[in-house]
Short mmCIF file of C-alpha atoms and ligand atoms in Angstrom, two decimals:
data_model
loop_
_atom_site.label_atom_id
_atom_site.label_comp_id
_atom_site.label_asym_id
_atom_site.label_seq_id
_atom_site.Cartn_x
_atom_site.Cartn_y
_atom_site.Cartn_z
CA MET A 198 -4.64 -27.78 11.02
CA ILE A 199 -4.11 -30.90 13.23
CA ILE A 200 -3.38 -30.64 17.02
CA ILE A 201 -1.58 -33.55 18.16
CA LEU A 202 -1.87 -33.91 22.17
CA LYS A 203 1.01 -35.43 24.31
CA SER A 204 0.36 -39.25 25.15
CA GLY A 205 -0.23 -38.12 28.92
CA ALA A 206 -2.78 -35.46 28.19
CA THR A 207 -5.79 -35.38 30.25
CA ASP A 208 -9.51 -35.69 29.44
CA ALA A 209 -9.48 -32.25 30.91
CA GLN A 210 -6.98 -30.75 28.91
CA ILE A 211 -8.56 -32.52 25.64
CA ASP A 212 -11.73 -30.84 26.50
CA HIS A 213 -10.23 -27.35 27.28
CA VAL A 214 -8.60 -27.78 23.46
CA ILE A 215 -11.80 -28.48 22.01
CA GLU A 216 -13.62 -25.73 23.70
CA ARG A 217 -10.83 -23.13 22.70
CA VAL A 218 -11.56 -24.35 19.10
CA GLU A 219 -15.01 -23.85 19.22
CA SER A 220 -14.39 -20.63 20.81
CA LEU A 221 -12.80 -19.25 17.47
CA GLY A 222 -15.97 -20.40 15.35
CA LEU A 223 -13.63 -23.42 14.15
CA ARG A 224 -15.02 -27.32 14.57
CA ALA A 225 -12.95 -29.54 16.34
CA HIS A 226 -12.71 -33.68 15.27
CA LEU A 227 -11.37 -35.64 17.87
CA SER A 228 -9.84 -39.01 17.12
CA ARG A 229 -8.35 -40.97 20.13
CA GLY A 230 -5.54 -43.68 18.87
CA THR A 231 -4.13 -46.28 21.11
CA HIS A 232 -0.81 -44.21 21.85
CA ARG A 233 -2.02 -40.48 20.83
CA THR A 234 -5.31 -38.26 20.43
CA ILE A 235 -5.49 -35.72 17.84
CA ILE A 236 -7.88 -33.10 16.82
CA GLY A 237 -8.53 -31.95 13.34
CA VAL A 238 -9.64 -28.33 13.29
CA ILE A 239 -12.17 -27.65 10.44
CA GLY A 240 -12.35 -24.33 9.29
CA ASP A 241 -10.36 -21.30 7.88
CA GLU A 242 -7.36 -21.72 9.37
CA SER A 243 -5.52 -18.70 7.89
CA GLN A 244 -6.90 -16.40 10.28
CA PHE A 245 -5.24 -18.42 13.13
CA GLU A 246 -1.44 -19.26 14.04
CA PRO A 247 -0.60 -22.65 15.15
CA ALA A 248 1.18 -21.00 18.46
CA GLN A 249 -2.28 -20.16 19.38
CA PHE A 250 -3.19 -23.71 20.14
CA GLN A 251 0.43 -25.05 20.78
CA VAL A 252 0.50 -23.29 23.85
CA LEU A 253 -2.31 -25.19 25.50
CA PRO A 254 -1.66 -28.04 28.30
CA GLY A 255 -1.73 -31.40 26.67
CA VAL A 256 -0.78 -30.39 23.46
CA THR A 257 2.56 -31.47 21.78
CA GLU A 258 2.25 -30.18 18.14
CA VAL A 259 0.40 -28.01 15.85
CA ILE A 260 0.93 -28.65 12.04
CA ARG A 261 -0.71 -26.76 9.10
CA VAL A 262 -2.76 -28.46 6.73
CA LEU A 263 -2.57 -25.44 4.04
CA PRO A 264 0.33 -23.37 3.94
CA ALA A 265 0.13 -20.02 5.68
CA TYR A 266 0.63 -17.92 2.20
CA LYS A 267 -3.21 -18.99 1.18
CA LEU A 268 -3.50 -16.75 -2.00
CA ALA A 269 0.09 -17.23 -3.25
CA SER A 270 -0.12 -21.03 -2.98
CA ASN A 271 -0.91 -23.56 -5.87
CA GLU A 272 -3.80 -24.49 -4.02
CA ALA A 273 -5.29 -21.24 -4.22
CA HIS A 274 -4.89 -20.74 -7.73
CA PRO A 275 -3.20 -23.81 -9.33
CA GLU A 276 -3.03 -22.33 -13.09
CA PRO A 277 0.40 -20.06 -13.71
CA SER A 278 -0.31 -16.65 -13.26
CA VAL A 279 0.68 -14.23 -15.98
CA VAL A 280 1.32 -10.38 -15.00
CA ASP A 281 0.61 -7.90 -17.39
CA VAL A 282 3.09 -5.01 -17.32
CA ALA A 283 1.72 -2.35 -19.41
CA GLY A 284 1.59 -5.00 -22.16
CA VAL A 285 4.52 -6.94 -21.72
CA LYS A 286 3.36 -10.46 -20.42
CA VAL A 287 5.41 -12.50 -17.63
CA GLY A 288 4.42 -15.96 -16.82
CA GLY A 289 2.90 -18.28 -18.13
CA GLY A 290 5.34 -19.20 -20.59
CA ASN A 291 6.10 -15.35 -21.29
CA LEU A 292 9.86 -14.60 -20.13
CA ALA A 293 10.36 -10.82 -19.29
CA MET A 294 13.53 -9.42 -20.72
CA ILE A 295 14.68 -6.73 -18.00
CA ALA A 296 17.57 -4.73 -18.37
CA GLY A 297 18.83 -1.41 -18.07
CA PRO A 298 21.43 0.17 -15.50
CA CYS A 299 21.18 -0.15 -11.67
CA ALA A 300 20.73 3.68 -11.25
CA ILE A 301 19.38 6.27 -13.45
CA GLU A 302 22.22 8.93 -13.82
CA GLY A 303 20.89 11.51 -16.66
CA ALA A 304 18.71 11.36 -19.79
CA LYS A 305 21.17 11.14 -21.98
CA ARG A 306 22.92 7.95 -20.62
CA LEU A 307 19.31 5.92 -19.86
CA ASP A 308 18.64 6.78 -23.65
CA THR A 309 21.76 5.24 -24.86
CA ILE A 310 21.50 2.47 -22.39
CA ALA A 311 17.61 2.17 -23.07
CA ALA A 312 18.25 2.21 -27.39
CA ASP A 313 21.21 -0.83 -26.94
CA VAL A 314 19.16 -3.13 -24.66
CA ARG A 315 15.67 -2.41 -26.75
CA ALA A 316 17.84 -3.32 -30.08
CA ALA A 317 19.04 -6.30 -28.00
CA GLY A 318 15.43 -7.57 -27.06
CA ALA A 319 14.91 -6.18 -23.72
CA ASN A 320 11.18 -5.59 -23.11
CA ILE A 321 11.27 -3.80 -19.80
CA LEU A 322 13.44 -1.28 -18.87
CA ARG A 323 15.15 -0.84 -15.33
CA GLY A 324 16.78 1.70 -13.38
CA GLY A 325 16.56 2.98 -9.76
CA ALA A 326 15.64 6.80 -8.61
CA PHE A 327 15.75 5.59 -5.22
CA LYS A 328 19.24 3.58 -4.44
CA PRO A 329 19.37 1.21 -1.32
CA ARG A 330 23.18 2.15 0.01
CA THR A 331 24.98 0.12 2.50
CA SER A 332 26.88 3.37 3.02
CA PRO A 333 24.79 6.87 3.71
CA TYR A 334 27.82 8.83 1.59
CA ALA A 335 27.39 6.28 -1.56
CA TYR A 336 25.22 7.73 -4.56
CA GLN A 337 21.52 7.45 -3.50
CA GLY A 338 19.85 8.29 -6.83
CA MET A 339 18.48 11.26 -8.59
CA GLY A 340 14.71 10.86 -6.85
CA GLU A 341 11.80 12.03 -8.66
CA GLU A 342 13.76 13.84 -11.54
CA GLY A 343 15.27 10.35 -12.16
CA LEU A 344 11.56 9.00 -12.29
CA LYS A 345 10.85 11.40 -14.95
CA ILE A 346 13.46 10.67 -17.32
CA LEU A 347 12.81 7.10 -16.84
CA ARG A 348 9.22 7.22 -17.89
CA ASP A 349 10.28 9.73 -20.63
CA VAL A 350 13.18 7.22 -22.09
CA GLY A 351 10.81 4.38 -21.73
CA GLN A 352 7.71 5.65 -23.39
CA LYS A 353 10.35 6.94 -26.26
CA HIS A 354 11.63 3.52 -26.41
CA GLY A 355 8.33 1.67 -26.20
CA MET A 356 9.45 -0.14 -22.93
CA PRO A 357 7.47 -0.06 -19.91
CA VAL A 358 9.58 0.51 -16.73
CA VAL A 359 10.52 -0.75 -13.55
CA THR A 360 12.04 0.75 -11.13
CA GLU A 361 12.42 0.91 -6.65
CA VAL A 362 10.66 2.35 -4.13
CA MET A 363 12.47 2.11 -0.47
CA ASP A 364 9.75 4.40 1.63
CA PRO A 365 6.16 3.73 1.85
CA ARG A 366 5.68 7.38 1.59
CA ARG A 367 6.73 7.53 -1.89
CA VAL A 368 4.57 4.65 -3.20
CA GLU A 369 2.01 7.42 -4.79
CA MET A 370 5.12 9.14 -6.72
CA VAL A 371 6.73 6.23 -7.84
CA GLU A 372 3.41 4.80 -9.11
CA ARG A 373 2.78 7.89 -11.21
CA TYR A 374 5.80 6.86 -13.26
CA ALA A 375 6.80 3.44 -13.05
CA ASP A 376 4.91 0.64 -14.93
CA MET A 377 6.12 -2.16 -12.20
CA ILE A 378 7.01 -1.23 -8.92
CA GLN A 379 10.55 -3.12 -7.66
CA ILE A 380 10.61 -3.75 -3.69
CA GLY A 381 14.15 -4.61 -3.16
CA ALA A 382 16.06 -7.38 -1.27
CA ARG A 383 16.77 -5.43 1.74
CA ASN A 384 13.02 -4.18 1.81
CA MET A 385 11.47 -7.74 1.11
CA GLN A 386 10.32 -7.68 4.71
CA ASN A 387 9.38 -3.98 5.10
CA PHE A 388 5.62 -4.89 5.57
CA VAL A 389 4.46 -1.27 5.62
CA LEU A 390 5.43 -0.98 2.24
CA LEU A 391 4.50 -4.45 1.32
CA THR A 392 1.23 -3.29 2.23
CA GLU A 393 1.62 0.15 0.54
CA VAL A 394 2.27 -1.58 -2.64
CA GLY A 395 -0.57 -3.99 -2.30
CA SER A 396 -3.10 -1.10 -1.97
CA THR A 397 -1.87 -0.08 -5.84
CA LYS A 398 -2.70 -2.50 -8.80
CA LYS A 399 1.02 -1.72 -10.26
CA PRO A 400 2.48 -5.55 -10.82
CA VAL A 401 5.28 -5.64 -8.14
CA LEU A 402 8.70 -6.91 -8.77
CA LEU A 403 9.34 -8.56 -4.93
CA LYS A 404 12.75 -9.36 -4.70
CA ARG A 405 14.10 -11.96 -2.13
CA GLY A 406 15.59 -10.69 0.60
CA MET A 407 19.64 -12.07 0.87
CA SER A 408 18.51 -13.97 3.78
CA ALA A 409 15.07 -14.82 3.42
CA THR A 410 13.72 -18.01 3.16
CA ILE A 411 11.29 -18.97 0.19
CA VAL A 412 8.77 -19.21 2.85
CA ASP A 413 9.94 -15.59 3.87
CA LEU A 414 9.39 -14.54 0.00
CA LEU A 415 5.75 -16.05 -0.08
CA MET A 416 4.77 -14.12 2.73
CA SER A 417 5.81 -11.03 1.85
CA ALA A 418 3.87 -11.71 -1.50
CA GLU A 419 0.99 -12.60 0.81
CA TYR A 420 1.38 -9.41 2.25
CA ILE A 421 0.77 -7.80 -1.37
CA LEU A 422 -1.90 -9.89 -2.71
CA SER A 423 -4.04 -9.54 0.41
CA GLN A 424 -4.39 -6.17 -0.37
CA GLY A 425 -5.90 -6.70 -3.38
CA ASN A 426 -3.28 -6.77 -5.86
CA PRO A 427 -2.61 -9.93 -7.76
CA ASN A 428 0.33 -8.82 -9.69
CA VAL A 429 3.59 -9.86 -7.99
CA VAL A 430 6.65 -11.51 -9.90
CA LEU A 431 8.58 -13.03 -7.49
CA CYS A 432 12.91 -12.61 -7.92
CA GLU A 433 15.77 -14.82 -7.23
CA ARG A 434 18.61 -12.25 -6.68
CA GLY A 435 20.99 -14.12 -4.46
CA VAL A 436 21.12 -14.78 -0.96
CA LYS A 437 24.38 -14.73 1.78
CA GLY A 438 26.98 -17.46 0.79
CA PHE A 439 30.01 -17.65 3.06
CA ASP A 440 32.02 -17.93 -0.34
CA SER A 441 33.55 -14.31 -1.63
CA ILE A 442 33.97 -15.45 -4.96
CA ALA A 443 30.31 -14.14 -5.88
CA ARG A 444 28.64 -11.63 -4.50
CA ASN A 445 25.85 -13.80 -3.45
CA LEU A 446 24.67 -17.42 -3.46
CA PHE A 447 22.48 -18.19 -6.34
CA ASP A 448 19.72 -20.45 -5.52
CA VAL A 449 18.65 -21.71 -8.99
CA ALA A 450 16.53 -24.34 -6.93
CA ALA A 451 14.45 -21.56 -5.87
CA VAL A 452 12.89 -21.38 -9.14
CA PRO A 453 11.66 -24.84 -9.37
CA ALA A 454 10.73 -24.89 -5.37
CA CYS A 455 8.79 -21.40 -5.99
CA LYS A 456 6.74 -23.11 -8.54
CA ALA A 457 5.86 -26.01 -6.90
CA LEU A 458 4.55 -23.94 -4.04
CA SER A 459 3.15 -20.95 -5.89
CA HIS A 460 1.43 -19.82 -9.15
CA LEU A 461 3.59 -16.49 -8.83
CA PRO A 462 5.98 -16.08 -11.79
CA ILE A 463 9.60 -15.83 -10.38
CA ILE A 464 12.35 -14.40 -12.71
CA VAL A 465 16.40 -14.41 -11.72
CA ASP A 466 18.46 -11.66 -11.02
CA PRO A 467 21.81 -12.96 -12.11
CA SER A 468 23.58 -9.72 -11.75
CA HIS A 469 22.99 -9.15 -7.99
CA ALA A 470 22.98 -12.96 -7.26
CA THR A 471 27.02 -12.89 -8.73
CA GLY A 472 27.92 -9.50 -9.08
CA ARG A 473 30.72 -10.64 -11.96
CA PRO A 474 29.73 -10.46 -15.51
CA ASP A 475 31.66 -13.56 -16.49
CA LEU A 476 28.93 -15.61 -14.26
CA ILE A 477 25.97 -13.43 -15.21
CA GLY A 478 25.40 -15.34 -18.33
CA PRO A 479 25.79 -19.18 -17.29
CA CYS A 480 23.20 -18.00 -14.21
CA ALA A 481 20.90 -16.44 -16.54
CA LEU A 482 20.81 -19.32 -18.72
CA ALA A 483 20.48 -21.53 -15.77
CA GLY A 484 17.94 -19.74 -14.18
CA VAL A 485 15.64 -19.77 -17.51
CA ALA A 486 16.46 -23.65 -18.09
CA ALA A 487 15.11 -24.08 -14.36
CA GLY A 488 11.89 -22.53 -15.74
CA ALA A 489 12.53 -18.68 -14.86
CA ASP A 490 9.76 -16.26 -16.24
CA GLY A 491 12.43 -13.67 -17.34
CA VAL A 492 15.85 -12.28 -16.62
CA HIS A 493 16.82 -9.12 -14.71
CA ILE A 494 20.11 -7.60 -15.74
CA GLU A 495 22.22 -4.92 -15.02
CA VAL A 496 23.43 -3.19 -18.61
CA HIS A 497 25.84 -0.08 -18.55
CA ASN A 498 27.38 1.24 -21.76
CA CYS A 499 30.30 2.36 -19.38
CA PRO A 500 30.59 1.10 -16.03
CA GLU A 501 33.79 2.25 -14.92
CA GLU A 502 31.27 5.59 -15.13
CA ALA A 503 28.55 4.32 -13.48
CA MET A 504 27.00 5.38 -9.69
CA SER A 505 26.53 2.17 -9.03
CA ASP A 506 26.65 -1.28 -9.29
CA GLY A 507 29.54 -0.84 -12.25
CA PRO A 508 31.67 -3.65 -11.74
CA GLN A 509 28.61 -6.07 -12.17
CA ALA A 510 27.15 -4.34 -15.23
CA LEU A 511 26.75 -6.06 -18.64
CA LEU A 512 28.37 -4.07 -21.43
CA PRO A 513 25.63 -3.36 -24.46
CA ALA A 514 27.27 -5.95 -26.55
CA ALA A 515 27.55 -8.58 -24.23
CA TYR A 516 23.78 -8.05 -23.72
CA GLU A 517 23.17 -8.72 -26.78
CA GLU A 518 24.70 -11.85 -27.29
CA LEU A 519 23.21 -12.96 -23.94
CA ALA A 520 20.00 -12.03 -25.07
CA GLY A 521 20.54 -14.18 -28.12
CA GLN A 522 21.59 -17.20 -26.40
CA ILE A 523 17.96 -16.71 -24.14
CA ARG A 524 16.04 -16.23 -26.90
CA GLN A 525 17.29 -19.63 -28.11
CA LEU A 526 17.00 -21.54 -24.94
CA ALA A 527 13.52 -20.06 -24.35
CA ALA A 528 12.44 -21.40 -28.34
CA LEU A 529 13.87 -24.78 -27.30
CA LEU A 530 11.51 -24.65 -23.95
CA GLY A 531 8.64 -23.85 -25.71
CA LYS A 532 8.22 -20.04 -24.46
CA SER A 533 7.89 -16.76 -25.75
CA ILE A 534 8.95 -13.31 -24.93
CA SER A 535 6.25 -10.63 -25.38
CA SER A 536 7.65 -7.70 -27.48
CA PRO A 537 7.02 -4.15 -25.65
CA PRO A 538 4.10 -2.37 -26.63
CA ALA A 539 5.38 0.23 -29.74
CA SER A 540 6.74 3.28 -28.88
CA LYS A 541 4.51 6.09 -27.93
CA ARG A 542 6.76 8.93 -29.26
C1 PEP B 856 18.90 -3.39 -7.81
O1 PEP B 856 18.12 -3.77 -8.35
O2 PEP B 856 19.62 -2.51 -8.41
C2 PEP B 856 19.11 -3.98 -6.04
C3 PEP B 856 19.74 -2.72 -5.29
O3 PEP B 856 18.80 -4.78 -6.29
P1 PEP B 856 18.83 -5.92 -4.82
O4 PEP B 856 17.54 -5.36 -4.19
O5 PEP B 856 18.11 -7.31 -5.12
O6 PEP B 856 19.85 -5.52 -4.15
MN1 MN B 857 21.92 -2.75 -8.80
#
């Protein structure tokens, strides 16, 4: 951390800043220039907030040298992380092909969709049992019964499964059924929930909040990592924009931007980012071209009957076509797509 003093800072003020730095177990390195005096703070700055020094008399600015998202940063871990989702590798040149319905609606429906997306090349099955809905009157999900269906269907088709948890009190339950736990956009800054999933070893799919900055996203990842769970996959799913032509604004630049700052894998979710089947394919391909470590797509075999997010669902045939294009692009980019482990039943 670097503390910059005001041009008229007095010796007493400078001494006071040095005393504060040293009282926190850090070392201070004073450098007096012609116009400005700066104090370099040497020590583990992750334990301190710039604001602690910013308020001292005579201080004009405090600059962090290292990012606050210490564990998520590239500096902590220069190689890209690879997250293993029950045998499916995500990151470091391995693409996740996550697909399935928005919500689990019943065993038969999920089984049919799973068979379709598996045949098309998906390697992780998704489906929500606890749905974050804007309206309390909208379909809320099947709860634990849905989790059981998801696990059984995933096992039948040999696909690891990812599902959302919204409540810290349900983490233990969701963890029993899921191979990967999703933290949805609305809960990206639910710090109690992040801490709870951080205390498991399950891979976590952390979706970017709809008004979260990239640094906010990395700080939320830091909550999980700092609890000892290194298995975090980030997800760009669109942020609030001003144009109602699409559901959200797909921030494709977030992919290379995250990679420039962090070793964590990042995937894209063009379904929630655009909310329009005709925009999902181009945005999925743009995400992969931008360096994404996977794509997360909602697929339904009868969107008109879907309990949630029907209008943005891709039909299985459209998903199959897109998955083929993603495979071609992946080959061009030298990326691989892990096959899911063989069916367990
Ligand atoms: C979902 O994956 O169905 C979902 C609710 O996503 P998000 O949190 O990105 O809106
Ligand atoms: Mn959805």
